[in-house]
Tab-separated table of C-alpha atoms in Angstrom:
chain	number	residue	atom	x	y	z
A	1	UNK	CA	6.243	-1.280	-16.476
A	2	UNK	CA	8.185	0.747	-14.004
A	3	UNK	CA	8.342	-0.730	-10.296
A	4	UNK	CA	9.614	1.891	-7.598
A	5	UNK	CA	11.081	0.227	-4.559
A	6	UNK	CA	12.167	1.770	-1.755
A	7	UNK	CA	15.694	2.125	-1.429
A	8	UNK	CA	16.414	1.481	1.981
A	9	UNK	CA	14.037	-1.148	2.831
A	10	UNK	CA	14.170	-2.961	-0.476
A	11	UNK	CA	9.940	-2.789	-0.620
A	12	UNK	CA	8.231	-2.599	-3.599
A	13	UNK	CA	5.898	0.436	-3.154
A	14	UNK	CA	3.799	1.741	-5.844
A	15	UNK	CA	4.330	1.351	-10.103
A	16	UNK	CA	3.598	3.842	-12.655
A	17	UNK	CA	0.480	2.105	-13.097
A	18	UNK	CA	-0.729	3.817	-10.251
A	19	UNK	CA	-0.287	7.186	-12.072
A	20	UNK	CA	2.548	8.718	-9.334
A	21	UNK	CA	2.769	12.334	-9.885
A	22	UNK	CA	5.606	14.360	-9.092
A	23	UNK	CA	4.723	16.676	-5.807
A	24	UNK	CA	6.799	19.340	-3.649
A	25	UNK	CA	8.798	20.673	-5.843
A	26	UNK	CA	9.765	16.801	-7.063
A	27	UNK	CA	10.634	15.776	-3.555
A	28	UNK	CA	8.076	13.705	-3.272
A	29	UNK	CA	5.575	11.847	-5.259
A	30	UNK	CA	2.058	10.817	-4.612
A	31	UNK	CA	-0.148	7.719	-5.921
A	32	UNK	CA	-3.912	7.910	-5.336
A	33	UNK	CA	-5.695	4.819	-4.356
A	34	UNK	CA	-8.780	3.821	-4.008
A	35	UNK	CA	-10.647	0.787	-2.183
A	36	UNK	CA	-11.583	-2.124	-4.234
A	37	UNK	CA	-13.470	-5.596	-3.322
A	38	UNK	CA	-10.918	-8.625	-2.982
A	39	UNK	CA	-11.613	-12.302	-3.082
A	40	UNK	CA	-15.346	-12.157	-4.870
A	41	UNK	CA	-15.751	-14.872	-6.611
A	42	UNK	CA	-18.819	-15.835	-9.058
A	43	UNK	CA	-22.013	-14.523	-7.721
A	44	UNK	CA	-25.195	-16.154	-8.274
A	45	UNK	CA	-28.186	-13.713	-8.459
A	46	UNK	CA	-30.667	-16.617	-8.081
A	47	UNK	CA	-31.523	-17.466	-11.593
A	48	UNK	CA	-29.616	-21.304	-10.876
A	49	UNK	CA	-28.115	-22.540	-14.002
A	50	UNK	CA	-29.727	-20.041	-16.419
A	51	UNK	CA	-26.651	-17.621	-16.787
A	52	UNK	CA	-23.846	-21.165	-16.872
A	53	UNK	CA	-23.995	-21.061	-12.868
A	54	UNK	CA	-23.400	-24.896	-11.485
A	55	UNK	CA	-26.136	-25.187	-8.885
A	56	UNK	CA	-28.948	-22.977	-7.639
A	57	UNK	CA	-27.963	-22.743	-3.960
A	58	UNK	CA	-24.262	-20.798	-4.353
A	59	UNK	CA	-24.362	-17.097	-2.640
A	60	UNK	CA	-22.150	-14.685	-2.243
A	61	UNK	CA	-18.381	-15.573	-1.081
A	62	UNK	CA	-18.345	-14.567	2.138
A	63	UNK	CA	-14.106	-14.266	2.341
A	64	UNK	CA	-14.705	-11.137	-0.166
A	65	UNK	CA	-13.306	-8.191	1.498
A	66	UNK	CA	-12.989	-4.013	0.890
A	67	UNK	CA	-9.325	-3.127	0.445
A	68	UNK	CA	-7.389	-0.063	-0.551
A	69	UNK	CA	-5.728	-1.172	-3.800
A	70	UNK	CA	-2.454	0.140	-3.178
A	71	UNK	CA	-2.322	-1.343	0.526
A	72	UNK	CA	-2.906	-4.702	-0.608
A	73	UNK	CA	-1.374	-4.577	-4.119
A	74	UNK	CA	2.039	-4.057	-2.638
A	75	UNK	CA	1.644	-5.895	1.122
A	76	UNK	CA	1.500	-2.612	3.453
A	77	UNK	CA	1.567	-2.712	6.886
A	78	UNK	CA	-0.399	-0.174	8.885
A	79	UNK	CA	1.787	1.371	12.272
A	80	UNK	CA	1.325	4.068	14.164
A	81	UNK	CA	3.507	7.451	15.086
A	82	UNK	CA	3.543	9.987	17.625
A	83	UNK	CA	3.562	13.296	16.243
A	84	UNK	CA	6.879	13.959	17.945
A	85	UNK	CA	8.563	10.946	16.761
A	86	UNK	CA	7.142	11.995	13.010
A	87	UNK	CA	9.475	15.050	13.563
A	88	UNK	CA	12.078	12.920	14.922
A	89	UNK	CA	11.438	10.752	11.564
A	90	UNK	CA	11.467	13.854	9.451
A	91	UNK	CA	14.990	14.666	11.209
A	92	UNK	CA	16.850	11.547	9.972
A	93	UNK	CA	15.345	11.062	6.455
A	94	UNK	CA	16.520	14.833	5.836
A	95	UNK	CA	20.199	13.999	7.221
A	96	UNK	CA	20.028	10.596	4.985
A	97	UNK	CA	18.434	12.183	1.713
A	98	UNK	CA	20.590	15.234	1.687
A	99	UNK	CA	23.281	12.965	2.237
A	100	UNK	CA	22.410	10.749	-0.538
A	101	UNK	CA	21.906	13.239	-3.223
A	102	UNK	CA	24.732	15.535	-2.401
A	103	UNK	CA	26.908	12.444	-2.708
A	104	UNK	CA	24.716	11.715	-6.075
A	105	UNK	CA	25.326	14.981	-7.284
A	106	UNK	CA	21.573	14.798	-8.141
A	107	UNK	CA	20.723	18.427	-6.669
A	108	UNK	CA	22.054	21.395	-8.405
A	109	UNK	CA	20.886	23.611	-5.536
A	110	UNK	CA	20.518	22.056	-1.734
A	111	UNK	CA	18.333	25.128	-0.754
A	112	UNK	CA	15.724	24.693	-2.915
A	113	UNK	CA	15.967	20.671	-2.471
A	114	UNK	CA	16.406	21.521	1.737
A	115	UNK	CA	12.891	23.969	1.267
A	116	UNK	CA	11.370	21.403	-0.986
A	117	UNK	CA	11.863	18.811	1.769
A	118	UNK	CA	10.587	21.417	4.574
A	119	UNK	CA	6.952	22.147	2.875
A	120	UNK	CA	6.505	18.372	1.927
A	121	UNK	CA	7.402	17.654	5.858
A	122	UNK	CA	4.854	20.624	7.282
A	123	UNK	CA	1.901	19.236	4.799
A	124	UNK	CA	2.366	15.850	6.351
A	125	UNK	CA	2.662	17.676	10.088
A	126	UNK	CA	-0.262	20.001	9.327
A	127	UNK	CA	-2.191	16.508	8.922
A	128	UNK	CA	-1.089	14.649	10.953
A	129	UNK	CA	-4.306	13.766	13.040
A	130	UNK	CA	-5.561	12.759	9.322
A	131	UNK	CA	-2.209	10.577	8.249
A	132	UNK	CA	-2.381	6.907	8.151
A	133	UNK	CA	1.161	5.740	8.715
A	134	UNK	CA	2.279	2.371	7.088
A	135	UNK	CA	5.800	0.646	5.745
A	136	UNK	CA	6.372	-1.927	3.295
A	137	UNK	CA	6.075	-5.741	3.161
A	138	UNK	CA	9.427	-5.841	5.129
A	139	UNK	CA	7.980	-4.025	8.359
A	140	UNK	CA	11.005	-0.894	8.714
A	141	UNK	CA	9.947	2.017	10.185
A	142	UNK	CA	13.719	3.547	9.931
A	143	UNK	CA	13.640	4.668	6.413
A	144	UNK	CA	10.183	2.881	5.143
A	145	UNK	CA	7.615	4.946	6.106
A	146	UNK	CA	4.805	5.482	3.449
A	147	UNK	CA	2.179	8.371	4.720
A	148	UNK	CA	-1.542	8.150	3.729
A	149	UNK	CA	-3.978	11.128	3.593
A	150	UNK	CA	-7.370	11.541	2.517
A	151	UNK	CA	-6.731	15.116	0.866
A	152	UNK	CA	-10.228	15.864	-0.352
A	153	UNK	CA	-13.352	14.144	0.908
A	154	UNK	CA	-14.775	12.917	-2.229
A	155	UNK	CA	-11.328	11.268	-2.664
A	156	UNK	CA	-12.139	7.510	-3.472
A	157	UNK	CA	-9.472	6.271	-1.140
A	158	UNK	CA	-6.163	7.855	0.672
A	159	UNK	CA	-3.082	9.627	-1.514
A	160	UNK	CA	0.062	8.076	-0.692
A	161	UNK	CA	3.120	10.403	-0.259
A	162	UNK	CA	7.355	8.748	-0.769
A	163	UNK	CA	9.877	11.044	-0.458
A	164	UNK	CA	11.374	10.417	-4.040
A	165	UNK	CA	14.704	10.310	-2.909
A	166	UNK	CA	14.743	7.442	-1.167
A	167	UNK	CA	13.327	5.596	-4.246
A	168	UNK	CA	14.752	3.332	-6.887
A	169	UNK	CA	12.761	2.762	-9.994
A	170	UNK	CA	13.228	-0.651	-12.354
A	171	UNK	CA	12.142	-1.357	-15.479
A	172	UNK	CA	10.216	-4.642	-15.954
């Protein structure tokens, strides 16, 4: 299994079990989700014992809850950003990234990486009033932000988008 962890922040983010796909030119990728119910226990649909239940008067577990999967699988935090400190956000993670994989020799061409960058930046801005903004288990907004969108209605739960860049992956 493949873990991808955000660089920066050391958070564990999403794993290729989550099917990320490649988006923006390979700037970023993206990891559906969808929402699942947590904490549901045994469930007795008042037949008592019949079906192996213990005892006739057990409902429902009321601590049972409706969570994203990705959210809770890997301890997000939601937060919240103006649309002018997004930009602001969008400023330093281009001066870090291009720094990063200039130094990393990992881009063969820094215009197409730099345009790359741009579109994945104006999808997010384009919807913004529709983003849910969240970071990792460790809190950091610096470098950690993780953007949720709901990009089609029907869409079971929000697609998360990384900048790739700022991620490590490890092998488990």
């Amino acid at each position: 299994m493949k873990v991808y962890f955000n660089d920066f922040t050391n958070d564990e983010m999403f794993s290729d079990s989550y099917n990320p796909e490649e988006c923006f030119g390979g700037i970023g990728f993206k990891v559906k989700s969808k929402y699942i119910m947590e904490g549901v226990g045994d469930i007795d649909i008042g037949c008592g014992n019949e079906f192996g239940g213990a005892g006739g008067d057990e409902g429902a577990d009321d601590q049972a809850a409706k969570v994203n999967n990705v959210v809770s699988g890997f301890k997000y935090n939601e937060t919240s950003m103006g649309k002018d400190d997004l930009k602001t956000y969008f400023k330093g993670m281009a001066q870090s990234l291009k720094k990063r994989v200039t130094e990393a020799g990992k881009v063969e061409d820094i215009k197409v990486w730099q345009k790359s960058f741009q579109e994945m930046c104006a999808y997010l801005l384009k919807n913004y009033k529709e983003i849910s903004f969240f970071t990792g288990e460790s809190y950091e907004t610096d470098k950690g932000i993780v953007f949720g969108v709901y990009e089609d209605d029907s869409d079971p739960g929000e697609t998360f988008f990384y900048f790739a860049d700022s991620l490590r992956e490890e092998k488990f």
